[in-house]
PDB file of C-alpha atoms in Angstrom:
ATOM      1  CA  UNK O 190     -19.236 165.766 119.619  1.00 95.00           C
ATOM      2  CA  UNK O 191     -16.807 165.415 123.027  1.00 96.00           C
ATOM      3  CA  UNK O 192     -19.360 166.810 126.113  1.00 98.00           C
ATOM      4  CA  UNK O 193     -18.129 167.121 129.508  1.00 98.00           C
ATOM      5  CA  UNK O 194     -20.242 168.142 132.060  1.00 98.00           C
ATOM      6  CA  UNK O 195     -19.247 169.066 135.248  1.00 98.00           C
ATOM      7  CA  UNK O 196     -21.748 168.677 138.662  1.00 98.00           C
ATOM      8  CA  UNK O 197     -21.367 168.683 142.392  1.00 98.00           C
ATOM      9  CA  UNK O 198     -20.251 171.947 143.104  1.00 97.00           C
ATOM     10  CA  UNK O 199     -21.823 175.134 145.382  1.00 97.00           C
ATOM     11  CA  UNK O 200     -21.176 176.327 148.619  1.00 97.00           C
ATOM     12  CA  UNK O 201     -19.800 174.608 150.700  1.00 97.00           C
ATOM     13  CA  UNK O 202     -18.148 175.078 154.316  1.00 97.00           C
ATOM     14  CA  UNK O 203     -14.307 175.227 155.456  1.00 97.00           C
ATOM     15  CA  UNK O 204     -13.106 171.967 156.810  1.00 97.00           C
ATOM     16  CA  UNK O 205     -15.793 169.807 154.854  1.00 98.00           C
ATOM     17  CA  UNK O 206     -16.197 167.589 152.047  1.00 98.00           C
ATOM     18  CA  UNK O 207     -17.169 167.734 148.749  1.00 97.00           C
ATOM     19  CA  UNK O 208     -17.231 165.238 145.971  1.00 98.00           C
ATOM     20  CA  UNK O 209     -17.394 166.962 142.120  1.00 98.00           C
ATOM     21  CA  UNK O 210     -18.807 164.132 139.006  1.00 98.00           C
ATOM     22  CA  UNK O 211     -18.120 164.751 135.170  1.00 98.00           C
ATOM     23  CA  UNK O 212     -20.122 162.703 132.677  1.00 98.00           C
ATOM     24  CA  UNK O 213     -18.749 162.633 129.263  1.00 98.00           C
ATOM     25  CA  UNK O 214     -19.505 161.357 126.373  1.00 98.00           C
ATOM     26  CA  UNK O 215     -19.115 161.605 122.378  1.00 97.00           C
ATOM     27  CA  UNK O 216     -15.858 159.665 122.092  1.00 96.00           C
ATOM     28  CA  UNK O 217     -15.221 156.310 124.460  1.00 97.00           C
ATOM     29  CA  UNK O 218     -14.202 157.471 127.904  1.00 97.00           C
ATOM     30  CA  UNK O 219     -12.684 154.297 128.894  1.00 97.00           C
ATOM     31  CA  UNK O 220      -9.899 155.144 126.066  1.00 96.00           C
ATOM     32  CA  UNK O 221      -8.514 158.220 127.828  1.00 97.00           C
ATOM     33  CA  UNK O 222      -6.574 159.410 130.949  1.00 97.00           C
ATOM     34  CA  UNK O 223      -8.922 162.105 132.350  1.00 98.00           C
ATOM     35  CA  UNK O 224      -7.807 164.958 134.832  1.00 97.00           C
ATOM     36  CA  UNK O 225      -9.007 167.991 136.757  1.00 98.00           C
ATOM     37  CA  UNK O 226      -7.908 171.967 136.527  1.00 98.00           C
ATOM     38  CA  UNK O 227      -8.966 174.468 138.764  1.00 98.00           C
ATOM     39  CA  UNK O 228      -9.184 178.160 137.916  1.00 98.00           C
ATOM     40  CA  UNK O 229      -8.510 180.655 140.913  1.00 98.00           C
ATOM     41  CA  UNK O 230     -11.299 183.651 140.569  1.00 96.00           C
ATOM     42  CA  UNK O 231      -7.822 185.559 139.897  1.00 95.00           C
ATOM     43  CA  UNK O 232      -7.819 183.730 136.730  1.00 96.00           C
ATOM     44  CA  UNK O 233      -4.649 181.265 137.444  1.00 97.00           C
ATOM     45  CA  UNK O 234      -4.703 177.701 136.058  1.00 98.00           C
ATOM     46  CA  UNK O 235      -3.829 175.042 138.651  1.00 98.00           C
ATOM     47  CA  UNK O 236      -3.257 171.033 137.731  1.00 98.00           C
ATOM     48  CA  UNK O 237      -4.996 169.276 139.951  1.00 98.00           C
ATOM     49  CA  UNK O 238      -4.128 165.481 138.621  1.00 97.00           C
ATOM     50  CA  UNK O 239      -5.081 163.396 136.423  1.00 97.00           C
ATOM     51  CA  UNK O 240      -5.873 159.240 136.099  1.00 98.00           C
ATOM     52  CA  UNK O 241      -5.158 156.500 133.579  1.00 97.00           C
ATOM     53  CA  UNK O 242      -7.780 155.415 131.466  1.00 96.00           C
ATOM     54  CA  UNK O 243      -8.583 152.197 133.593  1.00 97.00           C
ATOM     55  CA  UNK O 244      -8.152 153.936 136.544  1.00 96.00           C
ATOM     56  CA  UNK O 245      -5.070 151.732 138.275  1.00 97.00           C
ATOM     57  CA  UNK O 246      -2.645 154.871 138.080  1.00 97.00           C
ATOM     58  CA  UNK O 247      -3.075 158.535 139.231  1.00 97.00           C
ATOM     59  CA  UNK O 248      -1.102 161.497 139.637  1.00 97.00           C
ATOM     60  CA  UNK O 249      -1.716 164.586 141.840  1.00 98.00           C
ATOM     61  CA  UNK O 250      -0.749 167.880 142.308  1.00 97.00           C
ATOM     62  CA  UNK O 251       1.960 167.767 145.689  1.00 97.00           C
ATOM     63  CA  UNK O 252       0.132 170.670 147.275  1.00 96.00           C
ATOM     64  CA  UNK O 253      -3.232 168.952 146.670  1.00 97.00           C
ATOM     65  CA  UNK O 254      -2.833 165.172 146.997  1.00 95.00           C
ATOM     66  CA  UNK O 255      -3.554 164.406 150.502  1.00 95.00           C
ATOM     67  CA  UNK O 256      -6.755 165.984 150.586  1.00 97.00           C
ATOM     68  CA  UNK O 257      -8.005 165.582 147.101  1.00 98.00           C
ATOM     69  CA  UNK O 258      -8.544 162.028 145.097  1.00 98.00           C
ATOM     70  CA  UNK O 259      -9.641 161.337 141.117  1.00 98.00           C
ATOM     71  CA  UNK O 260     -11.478 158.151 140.728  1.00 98.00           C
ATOM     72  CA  UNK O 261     -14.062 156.964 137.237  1.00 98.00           C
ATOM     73  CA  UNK O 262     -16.171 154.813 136.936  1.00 98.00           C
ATOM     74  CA  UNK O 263     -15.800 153.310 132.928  1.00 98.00           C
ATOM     75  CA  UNK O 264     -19.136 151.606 132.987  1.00 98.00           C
ATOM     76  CA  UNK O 265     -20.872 155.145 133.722  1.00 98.00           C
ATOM     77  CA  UNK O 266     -18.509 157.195 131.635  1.00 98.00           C
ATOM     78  CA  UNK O 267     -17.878 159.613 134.750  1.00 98.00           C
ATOM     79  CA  UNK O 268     -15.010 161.291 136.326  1.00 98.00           C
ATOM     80  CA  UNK O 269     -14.779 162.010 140.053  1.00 98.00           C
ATOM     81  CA  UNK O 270     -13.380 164.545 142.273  1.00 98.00           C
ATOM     82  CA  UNK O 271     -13.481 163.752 145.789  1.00 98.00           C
ATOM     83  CA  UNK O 272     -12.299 166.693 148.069  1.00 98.00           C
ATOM     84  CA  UNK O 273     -11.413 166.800 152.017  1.00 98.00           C
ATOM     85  CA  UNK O 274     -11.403 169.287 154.012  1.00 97.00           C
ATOM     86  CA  UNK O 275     -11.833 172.094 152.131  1.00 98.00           C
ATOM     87  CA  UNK O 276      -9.955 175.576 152.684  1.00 97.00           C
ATOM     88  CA  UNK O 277     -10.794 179.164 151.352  1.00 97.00           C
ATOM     89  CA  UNK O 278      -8.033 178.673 148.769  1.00 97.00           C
ATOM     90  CA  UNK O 279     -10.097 175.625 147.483  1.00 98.00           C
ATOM     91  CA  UNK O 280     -12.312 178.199 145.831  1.00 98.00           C
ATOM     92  CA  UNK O 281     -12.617 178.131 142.050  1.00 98.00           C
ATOM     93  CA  UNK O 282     -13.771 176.985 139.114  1.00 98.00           C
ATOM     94  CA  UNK O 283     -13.097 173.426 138.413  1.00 98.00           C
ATOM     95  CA  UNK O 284     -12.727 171.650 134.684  1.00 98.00           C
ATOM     96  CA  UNK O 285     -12.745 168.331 133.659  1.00 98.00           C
ATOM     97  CA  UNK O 286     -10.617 167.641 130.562  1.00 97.00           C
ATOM     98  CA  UNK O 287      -9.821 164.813 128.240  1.00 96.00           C
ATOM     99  CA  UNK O 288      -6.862 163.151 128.639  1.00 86.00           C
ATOM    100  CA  UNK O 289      -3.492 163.822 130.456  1.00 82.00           C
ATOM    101  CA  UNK O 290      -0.606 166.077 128.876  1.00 90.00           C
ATOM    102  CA  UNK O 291      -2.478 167.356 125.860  1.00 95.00           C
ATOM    103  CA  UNK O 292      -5.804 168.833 127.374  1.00 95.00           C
ATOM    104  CA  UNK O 293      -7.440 168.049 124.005  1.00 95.00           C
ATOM    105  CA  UNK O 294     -11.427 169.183 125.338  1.00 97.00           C
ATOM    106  CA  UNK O 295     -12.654 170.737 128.382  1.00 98.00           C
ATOM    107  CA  UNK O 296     -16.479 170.483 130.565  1.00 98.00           C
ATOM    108  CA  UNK O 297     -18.076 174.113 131.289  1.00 98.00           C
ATOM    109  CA  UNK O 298     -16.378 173.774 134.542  1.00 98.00           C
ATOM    110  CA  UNK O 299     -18.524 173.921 137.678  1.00 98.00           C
ATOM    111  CA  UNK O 300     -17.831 176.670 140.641  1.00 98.00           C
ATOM    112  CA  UNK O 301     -17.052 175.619 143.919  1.00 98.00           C
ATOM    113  CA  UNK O 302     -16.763 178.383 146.862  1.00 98.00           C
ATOM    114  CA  UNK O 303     -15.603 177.693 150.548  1.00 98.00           C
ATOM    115  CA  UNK O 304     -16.931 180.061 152.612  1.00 96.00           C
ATOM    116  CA  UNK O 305     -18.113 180.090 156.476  1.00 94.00           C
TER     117      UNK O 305
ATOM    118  CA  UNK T 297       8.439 172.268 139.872  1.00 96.00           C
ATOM    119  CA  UNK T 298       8.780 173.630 136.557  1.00 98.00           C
ATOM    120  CA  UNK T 299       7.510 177.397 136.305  1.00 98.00           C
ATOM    121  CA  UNK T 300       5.636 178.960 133.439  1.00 98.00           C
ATOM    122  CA  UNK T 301       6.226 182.495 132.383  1.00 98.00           C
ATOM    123  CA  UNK T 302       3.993 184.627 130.210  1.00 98.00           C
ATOM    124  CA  UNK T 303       4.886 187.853 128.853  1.00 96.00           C
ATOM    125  CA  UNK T 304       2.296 190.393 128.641  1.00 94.00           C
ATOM    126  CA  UNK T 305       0.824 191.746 125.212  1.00 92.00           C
ATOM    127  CA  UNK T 306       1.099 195.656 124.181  1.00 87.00           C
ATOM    128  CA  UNK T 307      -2.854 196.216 124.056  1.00 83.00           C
ATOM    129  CA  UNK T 308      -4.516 197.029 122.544  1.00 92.00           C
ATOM    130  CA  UNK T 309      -3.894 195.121 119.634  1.00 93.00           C
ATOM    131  CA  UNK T 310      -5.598 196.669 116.190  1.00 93.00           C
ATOM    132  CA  UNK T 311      -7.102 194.452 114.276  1.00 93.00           C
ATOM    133  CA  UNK T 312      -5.862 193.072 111.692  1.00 94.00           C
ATOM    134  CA  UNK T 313      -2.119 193.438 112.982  1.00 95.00           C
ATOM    135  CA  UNK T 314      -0.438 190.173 113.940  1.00 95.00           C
ATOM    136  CA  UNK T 315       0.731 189.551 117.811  1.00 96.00           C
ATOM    137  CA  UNK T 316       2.867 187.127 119.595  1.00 97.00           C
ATOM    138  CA  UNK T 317       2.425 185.998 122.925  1.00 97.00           C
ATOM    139  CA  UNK T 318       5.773 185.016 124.330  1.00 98.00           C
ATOM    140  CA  UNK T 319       5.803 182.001 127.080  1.00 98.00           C
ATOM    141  CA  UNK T 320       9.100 180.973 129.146  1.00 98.00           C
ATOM    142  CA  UNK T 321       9.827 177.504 131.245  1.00 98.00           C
ATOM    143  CA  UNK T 322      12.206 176.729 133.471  1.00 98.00           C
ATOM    144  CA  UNK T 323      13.236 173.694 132.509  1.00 98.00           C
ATOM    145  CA  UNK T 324      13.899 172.594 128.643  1.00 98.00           C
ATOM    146  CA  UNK T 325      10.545 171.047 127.430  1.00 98.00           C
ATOM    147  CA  UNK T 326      12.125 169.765 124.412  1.00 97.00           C
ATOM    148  CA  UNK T 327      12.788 165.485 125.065  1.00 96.00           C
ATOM    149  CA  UNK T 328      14.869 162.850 123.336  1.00 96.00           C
ATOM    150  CA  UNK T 329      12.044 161.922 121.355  1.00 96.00           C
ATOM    151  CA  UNK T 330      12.420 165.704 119.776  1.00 96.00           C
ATOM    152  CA  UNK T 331       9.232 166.580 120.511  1.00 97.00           C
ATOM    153  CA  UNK T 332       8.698 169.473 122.550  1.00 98.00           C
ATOM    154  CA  UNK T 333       5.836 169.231 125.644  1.00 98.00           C
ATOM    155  CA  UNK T 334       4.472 172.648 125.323  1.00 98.00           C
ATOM    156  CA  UNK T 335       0.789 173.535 124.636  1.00 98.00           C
ATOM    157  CA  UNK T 336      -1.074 177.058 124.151  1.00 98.00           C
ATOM    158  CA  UNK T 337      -5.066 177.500 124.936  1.00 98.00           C
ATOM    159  CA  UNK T 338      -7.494 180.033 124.301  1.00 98.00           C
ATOM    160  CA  UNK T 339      -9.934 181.085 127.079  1.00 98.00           C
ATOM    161  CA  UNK T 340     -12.610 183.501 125.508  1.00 98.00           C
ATOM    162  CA  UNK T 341     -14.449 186.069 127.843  1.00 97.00           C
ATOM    163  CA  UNK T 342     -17.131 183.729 129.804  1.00 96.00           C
ATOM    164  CA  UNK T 343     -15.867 180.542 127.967  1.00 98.00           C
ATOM    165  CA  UNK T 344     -13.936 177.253 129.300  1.00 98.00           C
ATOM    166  CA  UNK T 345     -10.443 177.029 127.835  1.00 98.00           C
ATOM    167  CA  UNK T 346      -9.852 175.323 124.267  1.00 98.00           C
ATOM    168  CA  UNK T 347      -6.457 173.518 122.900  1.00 98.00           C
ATOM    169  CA  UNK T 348      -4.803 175.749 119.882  1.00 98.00           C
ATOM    170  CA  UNK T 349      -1.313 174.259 119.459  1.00 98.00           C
ATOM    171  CA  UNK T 350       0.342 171.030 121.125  1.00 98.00           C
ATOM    172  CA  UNK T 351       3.591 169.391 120.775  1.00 98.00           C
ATOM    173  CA  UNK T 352       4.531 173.636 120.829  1.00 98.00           C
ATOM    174  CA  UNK T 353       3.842 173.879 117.143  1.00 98.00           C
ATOM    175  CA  UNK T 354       1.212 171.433 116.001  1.00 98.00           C
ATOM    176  CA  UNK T 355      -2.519 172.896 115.273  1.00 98.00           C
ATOM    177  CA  UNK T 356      -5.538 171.686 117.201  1.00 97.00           C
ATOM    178  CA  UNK T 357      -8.166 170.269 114.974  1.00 95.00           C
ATOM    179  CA  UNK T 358     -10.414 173.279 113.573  1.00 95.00           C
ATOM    180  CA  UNK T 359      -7.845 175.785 114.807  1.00 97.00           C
ATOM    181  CA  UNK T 360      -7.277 178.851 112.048  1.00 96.00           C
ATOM    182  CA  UNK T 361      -4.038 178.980 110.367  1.00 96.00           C
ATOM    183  CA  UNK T 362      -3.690 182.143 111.518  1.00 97.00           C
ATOM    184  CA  UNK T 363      -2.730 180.525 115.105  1.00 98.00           C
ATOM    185  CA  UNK T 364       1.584 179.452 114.623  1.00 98.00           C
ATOM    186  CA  UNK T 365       3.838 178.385 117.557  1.00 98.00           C
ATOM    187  CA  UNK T 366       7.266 177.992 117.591  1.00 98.00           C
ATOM    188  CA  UNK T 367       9.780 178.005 119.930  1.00 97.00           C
ATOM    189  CA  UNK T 368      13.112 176.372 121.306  1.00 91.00           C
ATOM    190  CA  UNK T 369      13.433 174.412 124.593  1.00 93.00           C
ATOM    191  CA  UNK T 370      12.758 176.792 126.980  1.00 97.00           C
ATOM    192  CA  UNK T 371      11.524 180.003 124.781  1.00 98.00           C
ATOM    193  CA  UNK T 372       8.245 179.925 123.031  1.00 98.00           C
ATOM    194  CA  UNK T 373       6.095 182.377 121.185  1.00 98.00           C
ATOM    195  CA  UNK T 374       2.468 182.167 119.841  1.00 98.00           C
ATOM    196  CA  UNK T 375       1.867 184.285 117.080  1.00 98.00           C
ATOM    197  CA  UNK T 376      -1.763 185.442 115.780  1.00 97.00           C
ATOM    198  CA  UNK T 377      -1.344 186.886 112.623  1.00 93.00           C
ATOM    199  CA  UNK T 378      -4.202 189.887 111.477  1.00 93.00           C
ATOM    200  CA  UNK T 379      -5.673 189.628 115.209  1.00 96.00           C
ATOM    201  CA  UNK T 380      -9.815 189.450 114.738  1.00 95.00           C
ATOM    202  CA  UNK T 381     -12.382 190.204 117.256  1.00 95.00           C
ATOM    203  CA  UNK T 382     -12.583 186.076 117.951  1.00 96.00           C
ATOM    204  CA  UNK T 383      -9.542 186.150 119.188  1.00 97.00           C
ATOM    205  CA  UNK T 384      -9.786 188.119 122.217  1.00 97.00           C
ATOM    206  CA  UNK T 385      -9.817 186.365 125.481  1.00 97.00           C
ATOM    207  CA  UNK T 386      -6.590 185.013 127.427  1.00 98.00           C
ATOM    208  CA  UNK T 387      -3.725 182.512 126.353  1.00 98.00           C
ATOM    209  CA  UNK T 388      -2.282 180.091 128.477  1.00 98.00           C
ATOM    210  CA  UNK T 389       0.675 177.840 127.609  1.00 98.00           C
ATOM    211  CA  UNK T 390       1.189 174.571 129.768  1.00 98.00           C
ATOM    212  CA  UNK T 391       4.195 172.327 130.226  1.00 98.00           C
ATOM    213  CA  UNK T 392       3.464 168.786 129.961  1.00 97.00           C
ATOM    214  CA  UNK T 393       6.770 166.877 129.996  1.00 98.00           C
ATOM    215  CA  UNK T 394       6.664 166.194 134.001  1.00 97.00           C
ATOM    216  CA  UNK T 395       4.537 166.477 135.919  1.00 97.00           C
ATOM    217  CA  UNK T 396       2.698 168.258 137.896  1.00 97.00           C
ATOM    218  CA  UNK T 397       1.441 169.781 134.990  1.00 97.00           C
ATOM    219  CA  UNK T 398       2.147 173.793 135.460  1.00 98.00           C
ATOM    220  CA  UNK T 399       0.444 176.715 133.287  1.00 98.00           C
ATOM    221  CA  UNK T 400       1.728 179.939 132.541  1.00 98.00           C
ATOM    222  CA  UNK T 401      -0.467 182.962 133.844  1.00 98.00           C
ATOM    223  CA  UNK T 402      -1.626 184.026 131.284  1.00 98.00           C
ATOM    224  CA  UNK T 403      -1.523 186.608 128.768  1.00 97.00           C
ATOM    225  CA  UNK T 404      -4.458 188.849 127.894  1.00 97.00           C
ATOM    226  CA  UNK T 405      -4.993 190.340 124.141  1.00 96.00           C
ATOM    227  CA  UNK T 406      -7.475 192.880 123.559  1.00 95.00           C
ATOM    228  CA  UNK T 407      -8.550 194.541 120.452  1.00 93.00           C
ATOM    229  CA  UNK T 408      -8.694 198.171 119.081  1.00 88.00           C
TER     230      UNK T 408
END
């Protein structure tokens, strides 16, 4: 059975940093381009990226790639989502799915507020 | 960017009555390969997403046959035939032929 589970989030402050970890297992991670989706607390789905299953390629959202970056680490069957100076619009619930076009199975998702 | 656009559902919906969930893009999704980059999720009420049809028409493993998408290049519907209580939550459909990645806004189906 494909388990993703999400860690790293809470409250955290405007204008810091926060760094979100998904460890997966069930099927072999090292096989599959991984990516991120946030879900605004209005309920819209945003693409945050997503990175190739040896991690050499990655692709962000415009509006979100110069403050956010999606690393793994194979070996430890874990996604990363590093994140830079957070705003308030950074707040949401944030899912890590396998693979990259076809969002085949999705974590629990893990919240993450910004708030002063 | 291409933009995702969800109709919204007459609910509602009595069980056991069929619905379709209509999705729009701004861009044809449908490639030279012929395949057509559209998918459709389910989010149930305090549950993470799950994949119900890719490639616009193609069943997710475990999926009910009761779940059918169709569509052309830029219009697609989802339709749900006799609607049970599982079913409620909201549907998303996602474009996946460039990226970023965009989602529609969803569409949310209730049940009588």
């Amino acid at each position: 059975e494909v388990q993703l589970v999400e860690s790293g989030g809470g409250l955290v402050q405007p204008g810091a940093s926060l760094k979100l970890s998904c460890v997966a297992s069930g099927f072999t991670f090292s096989d599959y381009w991984m990516s991120w989706v946030r879900q605004t607390p209005g309920k819209t789905m945003e693409w945050i990226g997503d990175i190739k299953y040896d991690g050499s390629y990655t692709n962000y959202a415009p509006s979100l790639k110069n403050r956010f970056t999606i690393s793994r680490d194979n070996a430890k069957s874990t996604l990363y989502l590093q994140m830079s100076n957070v705003r308030s619009e950074d707040t949401a619930t944030y899912y890590c799915t396998r693979a990259g076009g076809i969002l085949r199975d999705w974590g629990q998702g893990v919240m993450v507020t910004v708030s002063s | 960017d291409i933009v995702m656009t969800q109709g919204a559902l007459p609910n509602p919906v009595p069980s056991g009555e069929s619905a379709s969930i209509t999705c729009q893009s701004s861009k044809s999704l449908l490639h030279s390969n012929g395949k057509t980059y559209l998918n459709w999720y389910l989010q149930r009420p305090g549950q993470s997403p799950q994949l119900l049809i890719y490639w616009m028409s193609t069943r997710a493993s475990g999926v009910s046959d009761r779940f059918s998408g169709s569509g052309s290049g830029t219009d697609f519907t989802l339709k749900i035939s006799s609607v049970e209580a599982e079913d409620v939550g909201v549907y998303y459909c996602q474009q996946f032929l460039e990226y970023p990645r965009t989602f529609g806004g969803g569409t949310k189906l209730e049940l009588k």
